[in-house]
Amino acid sequence: MKAHDGMYIDGAWRPAAGRDTIDVVNPADEQVIGQVPAGTVEDVDAAVRAACAAFPGWAATAPVERAARLTALRDVLAARKDEIAETVTAELGSPLAFSQTVHAGVPVLVAGSYAELAATYAFEEKVGNSTVYQEPVGVVGAITPWNYPLHQIVAKVAPALAAGCTVVLKPAEDTPLTAQLFAEAVAEAGVPAGVFNLVTGLGPVAGQALAEHPDVDLVSFTGSTAVGRRIGATAGAAVKRVALELGGKSANVILPSADLAKAVNVGVANVMSNSGQTCSAWTRMLVPAARYDEAVELAATAAAKYGDRIGPVVNAKQQARVRGYIEKGVAEGARIVAGGPESPREQGYFVSPTVFADVTPQMTIAQEEIFGPVLTILRYEDEEDALRIANGTVYGLAGAVWAGEESEAVAFARRLDTGQVDINGGRFNPLAPFGGYKQSGVGRELGTHGLSEYLQTKSLQF
């Protein structure tokens, strides 16, 4: 797509307040594919004012009408699926087949789920002699990351609109073209002017201005834990609502009774998906000591198949970061059994699919989020040891448990300090709540739990 040179504010593309621009780079060949304006405090203020003006009318709109707009949005996204996939591939580097299936396909499901919820959710209920109303929070500042550029937008904007909120979106500067496509889709779906607004720009400027704006009632942020802490502190000073979906270091626990080959192969695929740039990736594989060597061999063989099947990481900084972690792992005594720090290609921000063995729980690569195609394999002696290792990080976003009997896996999963666990390779569910324990965040996305983040409760007594 051709990049817009303005901001989408109050239902129209408007010139940016400043002249600075941001280059959009294809990470596969390092070529500039477009430019977008670098938003200023003035741009953010204009977008927030538009959202404030539109809020009373949108909040008063019947839920069935909000549902109709979301249904139209779902249909537009579905109709433009190929264009969306091509855009994501160009600015993120994702292989086209993955972009079509996941980056373009999943947001259609999520948008559709909120269209249904908007029409069926109980915004009003009787509780004894009270009537309890669920009302929209107000103006939402949505700050989204680059790793799943459309999914993360839809996972915030769709429930906000379903709730009756208005939105100002600040997307990641690496993937703004997908956000511009979404703004086009919103307009095509007939969402009223000012209900959704888009400001492209840098996090420390536009993102910070949005988080600090006094007329923003809720900040929904997905990104690093470090930035999430700053946003939480800013919001706390203003007693402002926040929803934070942050980092992860998820454990893939393979119990002795599990089908080892299946668990390892699915686990490797999970880590390599989206070039490892997934906050919920199972980056720590926990294996019984008695079968450790077998698991390492299986993982190394599986990872080697991904050498030419995954795309690059998003930019040069991320490439250097991931390679730095690989070098750190070697320095701390871990053993590389697949991949390594050397780039597999001369051009593009590629990282070799890498597997580490002989990893101990205290190593940096077993504690910190790498956000690249890097798997660490740890051994455990018994289930209590596995539980201690699995729960032994500051994160608690996701995870997996494998066992011969589902009940055995469930019993172990219930003891994990994490927000979402896949049992024996459980399928993605767009209605299931997603979010973390501990430093992985505050709040939930998707389904009714995601909708409730954008609602506040009022009771009337009779």
Short mmCIF file of C-alpha atoms in Angstrom, two decimals:
data_model
loop_
_atom_site.label_atom_id
_atom_site.label_comp_id
_atom_site.label_asym_id
_atom_site.label_seq_id
_atom_site.Cartn_x
_atom_site.Cartn_y
_atom_site.Cartn_z
CA MET A 1 0.00 0.00 0.00
CA LYS A 2 1.00 3.64 -0.42
CA ALA A 3 1.67 5.29 2.92
CA HIS A 4 -0.53 8.17 4.05
CA ASP A 5 1.39 11.34 4.86
CA GLY A 6 -1.02 12.47 7.57
CA MET A 7 -2.90 11.33 10.67
CA TYR A 8 -6.38 9.82 10.71
CA ILE A 9 -8.23 12.19 13.05
CA ASP A 10 -11.96 12.87 13.35
CA GLY A 11 -12.81 10.74 10.33
CA ALA A 12 -10.31 12.23 7.86
CA TRP A 13 -6.62 12.13 6.93
CA ARG A 14 -5.12 15.38 8.18
CA PRO A 15 -1.65 16.88 7.80
CA ALA A 16 0.69 16.22 10.71
CA ALA A 17 1.61 19.09 12.98
CA GLY A 18 5.34 18.57 12.41
CA ARG A 19 7.55 17.79 9.44
CA ASP A 20 9.55 14.86 10.78
CA THR A 21 8.96 11.46 9.22
CA ILE A 22 9.74 7.83 10.04
CA ASP A 23 11.19 5.46 7.44
CA VAL A 24 9.47 2.09 7.17
CA VAL A 25 12.08 -0.57 6.37
CA ASN A 26 11.59 -4.06 4.96
CA PRO A 27 13.65 -6.21 7.35
CA ALA A 28 14.21 -8.89 4.72
CA ASP A 29 16.18 -6.65 2.36
CA GLU A 30 16.77 -3.51 4.47
CA GLN A 31 15.09 -1.28 1.87
CA VAL A 32 12.88 1.70 2.73
CA ILE A 33 9.35 0.94 1.57
CA GLY A 34 7.57 4.05 2.82
CA GLN A 35 7.46 6.98 5.20
CA VAL A 36 4.90 8.06 7.77
CA PRO A 37 4.72 11.24 9.83
CA ALA A 38 6.34 11.31 13.26
CA GLY A 39 3.50 12.48 15.48
CA THR A 40 3.92 15.29 17.97
CA VAL A 41 2.22 16.28 21.21
CA GLU A 42 -0.01 18.53 19.10
CA ASP A 43 -1.11 15.60 16.91
CA VAL A 44 -1.94 13.51 19.97
CA ASP A 45 -3.90 16.36 21.52
CA ALA A 46 -5.93 16.85 18.34
CA ALA A 47 -6.73 13.13 18.22
CA VAL A 48 -7.74 13.03 21.90
CA ARG A 49 -9.96 16.08 21.48
CA ALA A 50 -11.69 14.37 18.54
CA ALA A 51 -12.18 11.22 20.62
CA CYS A 52 -13.58 13.26 23.53
CA ALA A 53 -16.06 15.02 21.25
CA ALA A 54 -17.22 11.74 19.72
CA PHE A 55 -17.53 9.85 23.01
CA PRO A 56 -21.01 10.95 24.20
CA GLY A 57 -22.66 10.03 20.92
CA TRP A 58 -20.87 6.70 20.53
CA ALA A 59 -21.44 5.73 24.18
CA ALA A 60 -25.15 6.41 23.71
CA THR A 61 -25.33 4.32 20.53
CA ALA A 62 -27.30 1.10 20.98
CA PRO A 63 -25.06 -1.96 21.40
CA VAL A 64 -26.68 -3.58 18.35
CA GLU A 65 -25.56 -0.62 16.22
CA ARG A 66 -22.03 -0.84 17.62
CA ALA A 67 -22.18 -4.54 16.76
CA ALA A 68 -23.22 -3.69 13.21
CA ARG A 69 -20.18 -1.42 12.76
CA LEU A 70 -17.88 -4.14 14.11
CA THR A 71 -19.46 -6.69 11.78
CA ALA A 72 -18.81 -4.34 8.88
CA LEU A 73 -15.21 -3.89 10.08
CA ARG A 74 -14.76 -7.66 10.23
CA ASP A 75 -16.05 -7.95 6.66
CA VAL A 76 -13.73 -5.22 5.37
CA LEU A 77 -10.73 -6.85 7.03
CA ALA A 78 -11.69 -10.19 5.50
CA ALA A 79 -12.11 -8.64 2.05
CA ARG A 80 -8.70 -6.95 2.27
CA LYS A 81 -6.94 -9.98 3.73
CA ASP A 82 -4.44 -10.35 0.88
CA GLU A 83 -3.46 -6.67 0.98
CA ILE A 84 -3.06 -6.82 4.74
CA ALA A 85 -0.88 -9.93 4.53
CA GLU A 86 1.35 -8.39 1.88
CA THR A 87 1.74 -5.23 3.96
CA VAL A 88 2.65 -7.15 7.11
CA THR A 89 5.17 -9.21 5.17
CA ALA A 90 6.73 -6.07 3.73
CA GLU A 91 7.18 -4.20 7.01
CA LEU A 92 7.60 -7.08 9.49
CA GLY A 93 9.32 -9.67 7.32
CA SER A 94 6.90 -12.47 8.12
CA PRO A 95 6.64 -15.21 5.44
CA LEU A 96 3.57 -14.52 3.32
CA ALA A 97 1.78 -17.77 4.19
CA PHE A 98 2.09 -16.99 7.90
CA SER A 99 0.94 -13.41 7.31
CA GLN A 100 -2.14 -14.66 5.47
CA THR A 101 -3.08 -17.25 8.06
CA VAL A 102 -2.16 -15.52 11.31
CA HIS A 103 -1.47 -11.81 10.85
CA ALA A 104 -4.44 -11.23 8.53
CA GLY A 105 -6.66 -14.17 9.49
CA VAL A 106 -6.79 -14.06 13.29
CA PRO A 107 -7.89 -10.38 13.51
CA VAL A 108 -10.94 -11.24 11.42
CA LEU A 109 -11.93 -13.85 14.01
CA VAL A 110 -11.34 -11.45 16.89
CA ALA A 111 -13.28 -8.59 15.28
CA GLY A 112 -16.16 -10.99 14.62
CA SER A 113 -16.14 -12.21 18.22
CA TYR A 114 -16.56 -8.65 19.50
CA ALA A 115 -19.32 -7.95 17.01
CA GLU A 116 -21.22 -10.86 18.56
CA LEU A 117 -20.40 -9.81 22.12
CA ALA A 118 -21.53 -6.23 21.54
CA ALA A 119 -24.94 -7.54 20.52
CA THR A 120 -25.34 -10.11 23.31
CA TYR A 121 -23.41 -8.82 26.34
CA ALA A 122 -25.46 -8.00 29.46
CA PHE A 123 -24.68 -4.30 29.86
CA GLU A 124 -27.51 -4.14 32.42
CA GLU A 125 -28.59 -6.58 35.12
CA LYS A 126 -30.80 -6.77 38.21
CA VAL A 127 -29.08 -7.58 41.51
CA GLY A 128 -31.58 -7.63 44.38
CA ASN A 129 -33.07 -4.15 44.65
CA SER A 130 -30.35 -2.68 42.39
CA THR A 131 -29.89 -2.26 38.68
CA VAL A 132 -26.24 -2.59 37.71
CA TYR A 133 -25.00 -0.97 34.52
CA GLN A 134 -21.75 -1.61 32.64
CA GLU A 135 -20.74 1.69 31.06
CA PRO A 136 -17.82 2.63 28.80
CA VAL A 137 -14.69 3.92 30.54
CA GLY A 138 -14.27 6.83 28.10
CA VAL A 139 -11.37 7.70 25.82
CA VAL A 140 -8.85 4.90 25.35
CA GLY A 141 -5.21 5.42 24.46
CA ALA A 142 -4.09 2.23 22.69
CA ILE A 143 -0.34 1.70 22.24
CA THR A 144 0.46 -1.41 20.20
CA PRO A 145 3.64 -3.35 19.31
CA TRP A 146 5.13 -4.45 16.01
CA ASN A 147 5.23 -8.23 16.42
CA TYR A 148 1.55 -8.86 15.62
CA PRO A 149 0.66 -5.44 14.21
CA LEU A 150 -2.98 -6.00 13.20
CA HIS A 151 -3.95 -8.55 15.84
CA GLN A 152 -2.77 -6.31 18.67
CA ILE A 153 -4.70 -3.37 17.22
CA VAL A 154 -7.93 -5.34 16.82
CA ALA A 155 -7.55 -6.94 20.28
CA LYS A 156 -7.68 -3.44 21.79
CA VAL A 157 -9.81 -1.39 19.42
CA ALA A 158 -12.61 -3.92 18.84
CA PRO A 159 -13.53 -4.41 22.53
CA ALA A 160 -13.16 -0.68 23.19
CA LEU A 161 -15.63 0.12 20.42
CA ALA A 162 -17.95 -2.69 21.53
CA ALA A 163 -17.97 -1.19 25.03
CA GLY A 164 -18.84 2.28 23.71
CA CYS A 165 -15.40 3.83 24.17
CA THR A 166 -13.59 6.00 21.65
CA VAL A 167 -9.96 5.35 20.77
CA VAL A 168 -6.68 7.01 19.87
CA LEU A 169 -4.20 4.48 18.51
CA LYS A 170 -0.41 4.91 18.53
CA PRO A 171 1.04 1.90 16.67
CA ALA A 172 4.65 0.75 16.72
CA GLU A 173 6.89 2.83 14.49
CA ASP A 174 8.23 -0.28 12.73
CA THR A 175 4.83 -1.38 11.41
CA PRO A 176 2.70 1.73 10.86
CA LEU A 177 1.48 0.80 7.37
CA THR A 178 -0.68 -1.99 8.76
CA ALA A 179 -2.19 0.51 11.20
CA GLN A 180 -2.98 2.86 8.33
CA LEU A 181 -4.72 0.01 6.51
CA PHE A 182 -6.79 -0.58 9.64
CA ALA A 183 -7.79 3.10 9.73
CA GLU A 184 -8.96 2.78 6.11
CA ALA A 185 -10.98 -0.28 7.10
CA VAL A 186 -12.59 1.60 10.01
CA ALA A 187 -13.66 4.37 7.66
CA GLU A 188 -14.99 1.89 5.11
CA ALA A 189 -16.96 0.13 7.86
CA GLY A 190 -18.84 3.35 8.64
CA VAL A 191 -17.53 3.95 12.13
CA PRO A 192 -18.47 7.57 12.97
CA ALA A 193 -15.89 10.34 12.83
CA GLY A 194 -13.78 10.71 15.96
CA VAL A 195 -14.63 7.28 17.36
CA PHE A 196 -11.31 5.91 16.10
CA ASN A 197 -8.21 8.05 15.56
CA LEU A 198 -4.66 7.17 14.49
CA VAL A 199 -1.42 8.97 15.31
CA THR A 200 1.84 7.46 14.03
CA GLY A 201 5.06 8.34 15.81
CA LEU A 202 7.80 7.41 18.22
CA GLY A 203 7.09 5.93 21.63
CA PRO A 204 8.98 8.52 23.71
CA VAL A 205 7.10 11.35 21.96
CA ALA A 206 3.66 10.32 20.70
CA GLY A 207 3.30 7.30 22.99
CA GLN A 208 4.28 9.22 26.08
CA ALA A 209 2.02 12.13 25.17
CA LEU A 210 -0.91 9.74 24.78
CA ALA A 211 -0.24 7.99 28.10
CA GLU A 212 0.09 11.32 29.93
CA HIS A 213 -2.86 13.11 28.32
CA PRO A 214 -5.32 14.18 31.04
CA ASP A 215 -8.35 13.41 28.87
CA VAL A 216 -7.35 9.79 28.22
CA ASP A 217 -9.31 7.63 30.67
CA LEU A 218 -7.59 4.29 30.06
CA VAL A 219 -4.24 3.31 28.56
CA SER A 220 -4.01 -0.12 26.96
CA PHE A 221 -0.40 -1.03 26.23
CA THR A 222 1.32 -4.10 24.84
CA GLY A 223 5.10 -4.18 24.89
CA SER A 224 8.09 -4.54 27.16
CA THR A 225 7.81 -4.78 30.91
CA ALA A 226 10.19 -1.83 31.30
CA VAL A 227 7.93 0.49 29.30
CA GLY A 228 4.86 -0.98 30.98
CA ARG A 229 6.25 0.03 34.37
CA ARG A 230 6.65 3.64 33.19
CA ILE A 231 3.14 3.74 31.77
CA GLY A 232 1.76 2.22 34.97
CA ALA A 233 3.55 4.84 37.06
CA THR A 234 2.26 7.65 34.85
CA ALA A 235 -1.29 6.33 34.99
CA GLY A 236 -1.08 5.76 38.71
CA ALA A 237 -0.17 9.39 39.35
CA ALA A 238 -3.39 10.40 37.58
CA VAL A 239 -5.45 7.49 39.03
CA LYS A 240 -6.01 6.38 35.45
CA ARG A 241 -7.02 2.87 34.36
CA VAL A 242 -4.39 0.72 32.64
CA ALA A 243 -4.34 -2.61 30.83
CA LEU A 244 -0.79 -3.90 30.36
CA GLU A 245 0.18 -6.96 28.31
CA LEU A 246 3.93 -7.28 28.86
CA GLY A 247 6.81 -9.73 28.59
CA GLY A 248 7.04 -13.47 28.99
CA LYS A 249 9.44 -16.36 29.50
CA SER A 250 6.97 -19.19 29.21
CA ALA A 251 7.75 -22.76 30.24
CA ASN A 252 6.92 -25.79 28.12
CA VAL A 253 6.78 -28.57 30.72
CA ILE A 254 7.07 -32.08 29.31
CA LEU A 255 6.09 -34.57 32.03
CA PRO A 256 7.57 -38.10 31.99
CA SER A 257 4.37 -39.68 30.64
CA ALA A 258 4.15 -37.35 27.63
CA ASP A 259 4.71 -38.20 23.97
CA LEU A 260 8.21 -36.71 23.92
CA ALA A 261 8.65 -36.47 20.16
CA LYS A 262 5.35 -34.66 19.67
CA ALA A 263 5.90 -32.32 22.62
CA VAL A 264 9.39 -31.38 21.46
CA ASN A 265 8.45 -30.85 17.82
CA VAL A 266 5.42 -28.71 18.66
CA GLY A 267 7.50 -26.82 21.21
CA VAL A 268 10.20 -25.97 18.69
CA ALA A 269 7.57 -24.86 16.17
CA ASN A 270 6.01 -22.62 18.81
CA VAL A 271 9.31 -20.86 19.53
CA MET A 272 10.22 -20.41 15.86
CA SER A 273 6.80 -19.03 14.92
CA ASN A 274 6.94 -15.35 13.87
CA SER A 275 10.75 -15.61 14.10
CA GLY A 276 10.46 -16.00 17.85
CA GLN A 277 8.86 -12.58 18.22
CA THR A 278 5.94 -13.74 20.34
CA CYS A 279 5.55 -12.73 23.97
CA SER A 280 3.79 -15.98 24.84
CA ALA A 281 6.36 -18.27 23.12
CA TRP A 282 7.38 -21.37 25.10
CA THR A 283 11.04 -20.40 25.20
CA ARG A 284 11.97 -22.69 28.12
CA MET A 285 11.55 -26.41 27.46
CA LEU A 286 11.59 -28.42 30.71
CA VAL A 287 12.44 -32.10 30.23
CA PRO A 288 12.86 -35.02 32.68
CA ALA A 289 16.54 -35.69 33.33
CA ALA A 290 16.17 -39.32 32.23
CA ARG A 291 15.11 -38.25 28.71
CA TYR A 292 17.11 -35.04 28.42
CA ASP A 293 19.61 -36.17 25.79
CA GLU A 294 16.84 -37.57 23.61
CA ALA A 295 14.89 -34.31 23.84
CA VAL A 296 17.96 -32.25 22.94
CA GLU A 297 18.59 -34.35 19.86
CA LEU A 298 14.97 -34.10 18.77
CA ALA A 299 14.95 -30.32 19.27
CA ALA A 300 18.19 -29.79 17.37
CA THR A 301 16.90 -31.81 14.43
CA ALA A 302 13.58 -29.96 14.42
CA ALA A 303 15.20 -26.51 14.63
CA ALA A 304 17.49 -27.23 11.68
CA LYS A 305 14.41 -27.51 9.45
CA TYR A 306 13.50 -23.88 10.13
CA GLY A 307 16.69 -22.38 8.71
CA ASP A 308 15.07 -21.14 5.51
CA ARG A 309 11.45 -21.17 6.71
CA ILE A 310 11.37 -18.23 9.10
CA GLY A 311 11.65 -14.56 8.31
CA PRO A 312 13.99 -11.95 9.75
CA VAL A 313 13.53 -10.19 13.04
CA VAL A 314 12.04 -6.72 12.78
CA ASN A 315 15.12 -4.46 12.68
CA ALA A 316 18.87 -4.20 13.14
CA LYS A 317 18.54 -3.36 16.83
CA GLN A 318 16.48 -6.47 17.48
CA GLN A 319 18.92 -8.60 15.49
CA ALA A 320 21.82 -7.32 17.58
CA ARG A 321 19.84 -7.88 20.78
CA VAL A 322 19.04 -11.52 19.96
CA ARG A 323 22.58 -12.29 18.82
CA GLY A 324 23.86 -10.68 22.02
CA TYR A 325 21.73 -13.06 24.09
CA ILE A 326 23.07 -16.04 22.14
CA GLU A 327 26.63 -14.92 22.85
CA LYS A 328 25.70 -14.41 26.52
CA GLY A 329 24.36 -17.95 26.70
CA VAL A 330 27.64 -19.36 25.42
CA ALA A 331 29.62 -17.17 27.82
CA GLU A 332 27.60 -18.47 30.77
CA GLY A 333 28.22 -22.11 29.86
CA ALA A 334 25.22 -23.19 27.79
CA ARG A 335 25.83 -25.41 24.77
CA ILE A 336 24.57 -24.56 21.27
CA VAL A 337 23.14 -27.61 19.52
CA ALA A 338 21.53 -25.75 16.62
CA GLY A 339 22.08 -22.31 15.11
CA GLY A 340 24.31 -19.74 16.75
CA PRO A 341 25.02 -16.01 16.75
CA GLU A 342 26.21 -15.77 13.14
CA SER A 343 23.69 -14.30 10.72
CA PRO A 344 22.61 -16.91 8.13
CA ARG A 345 22.34 -14.33 5.33
CA GLU A 346 24.35 -11.37 4.16
CA GLN A 347 21.33 -9.11 3.74
CA GLY A 348 18.36 -8.67 6.04
CA TYR A 349 17.96 -8.89 9.80
CA PHE A 350 18.01 -12.68 10.02
CA VAL A 351 18.89 -14.78 13.06
CA SER A 352 19.62 -18.51 12.91
CA PRO A 353 17.06 -20.74 14.67
CA THR A 354 19.01 -21.56 17.82
CA VAL A 355 18.70 -24.24 20.49
CA PHE A 356 20.64 -24.27 23.76
CA ALA A 357 21.30 -27.34 25.90
CA ASP A 358 22.92 -27.56 29.34
CA VAL A 359 20.95 -24.51 30.45
CA THR A 360 20.52 -23.90 34.16
CA PRO A 361 17.63 -21.89 35.64
CA GLN A 362 19.77 -18.96 36.79
CA MET A 363 21.33 -18.29 33.36
CA THR A 364 20.40 -15.03 31.64
CA ILE A 365 18.94 -16.87 28.65
CA ALA A 366 16.64 -18.79 31.04
CA GLN A 367 15.46 -15.67 32.88
CA GLU A 368 15.17 -12.81 30.38
CA GLU A 369 12.92 -12.41 27.36
CA ILE A 370 15.03 -12.74 24.20
CA PHE A 371 12.25 -12.19 21.62
CA GLY A 372 13.91 -14.16 18.86
CA PRO A 373 14.12 -17.74 17.55
CA VAL A 374 16.01 -19.07 20.57
CA LEU A 375 15.00 -22.11 22.64
CA THR A 376 16.54 -23.10 25.97
CA ILE A 377 16.25 -26.68 27.22
CA LEU A 378 16.42 -27.33 30.96
CA ARG A 379 16.40 -30.65 32.81
CA TYR A 380 14.44 -31.38 35.97
CA GLU A 381 14.60 -34.22 38.49
CA ASP A 382 10.95 -34.55 39.54
CA GLU A 383 7.66 -32.65 39.27
CA GLU A 384 8.40 -30.40 42.23
CA ASP A 385 11.70 -29.45 40.63
CA ALA A 386 9.90 -28.77 37.33
CA LEU A 387 7.36 -26.57 39.11
CA ARG A 388 10.09 -24.62 40.88
CA ILE A 389 11.92 -23.98 37.60
CA ALA A 390 8.75 -23.14 35.66
CA ASN A 391 7.64 -20.59 38.27
CA GLY A 392 11.16 -19.27 38.80
CA THR A 393 11.06 -16.10 36.70
CA VAL A 394 9.46 -12.68 37.11
CA TYR A 395 7.09 -13.51 34.24
CA GLY A 396 3.85 -15.46 34.08
CA LEU A 397 2.23 -14.95 30.69
CA ALA A 398 1.71 -18.37 29.13
CA GLY A 399 3.01 -21.92 29.02
CA ALA A 400 2.34 -25.52 28.08
CA VAL A 401 2.10 -28.87 29.83
CA TRP A 402 2.30 -32.28 28.18
CA ALA A 403 1.33 -35.59 29.81
CA GLY A 404 -0.04 -38.99 28.86
CA GLU A 405 -3.31 -38.24 30.64
CA GLU A 406 -5.05 -34.89 30.30
CA SER A 407 -5.95 -34.88 33.98
CA GLU A 408 -2.28 -35.17 34.93
CA ALA A 409 -1.41 -32.18 32.74
CA VAL A 410 -4.29 -30.13 34.13
CA ALA A 411 -3.27 -30.86 37.72
CA PHE A 412 0.24 -29.57 37.01
CA ALA A 413 -0.99 -26.58 35.00
CA ARG A 414 -3.20 -25.43 37.88
CA ARG A 415 -0.02 -24.97 39.96
CA LEU A 416 1.73 -22.77 37.39
CA ASP A 417 1.91 -19.04 38.08
CA THR A 418 0.85 -18.04 34.59
CA GLY A 419 -2.20 -16.65 32.85
CA GLN A 420 -2.68 -19.15 30.02
CA VAL A 421 -1.57 -22.77 29.62
CA ASP A 422 -1.97 -25.04 26.60
CA ILE A 423 -2.64 -28.67 27.49
CA ASN A 424 -1.11 -31.25 25.14
CA GLY A 425 -0.97 -28.72 22.32
CA GLY A 426 -4.35 -27.05 22.89
CA ARG A 427 -5.62 -24.86 20.05
CA PHE A 428 -5.81 -21.05 20.06
CA ASN A 429 -9.16 -19.78 21.29
CA PRO A 430 -10.05 -16.17 20.38
CA LEU A 431 -12.61 -16.09 23.20
CA ALA A 432 -10.26 -17.20 25.98
CA PRO A 433 -8.78 -14.47 28.21
CA PHE A 434 -5.15 -13.68 27.48
CA GLY A 435 -2.86 -11.93 29.94
CA GLY A 436 -0.31 -12.55 32.61
CA TYR A 437 0.59 -13.01 36.24
CA LYS A 438 3.44 -11.18 37.99
CA GLN A 439 5.42 -8.83 35.72
CA SER A 440 3.70 -10.10 32.58
CA GLY A 441 0.97 -7.55 32.97
CA VAL A 442 -2.32 -6.29 34.36
CA GLY A 443 -5.69 -7.14 32.87
CA ARG A 444 -6.84 -9.46 30.10
CA GLU A 445 -7.52 -9.34 26.37
CA LEU A 446 -9.98 -11.29 24.19
CA GLY A 447 -13.50 -12.50 24.89
CA THR A 448 -15.73 -11.17 27.65
CA HIS A 449 -12.73 -10.60 29.93
CA GLY A 450 -11.20 -8.35 27.29
CA LEU A 451 -14.45 -6.43 26.92
CA SER A 452 -14.70 -5.85 30.66
CA GLU A 453 -11.38 -3.96 30.66
CA TYR A 454 -13.15 -1.12 28.84
CA LEU A 455 -16.21 -0.99 31.11
CA GLN A 456 -16.90 0.56 34.51
CA THR A 457 -19.72 -0.37 36.87
CA LYS A 458 -22.58 1.77 38.14
CA SER A 459 -25.38 0.59 40.44
CA LEU A 460 -28.76 2.21 41.11
CA GLN A 461 -30.69 1.18 44.24
CA PHE A 462 -34.50 1.19 44.34
#
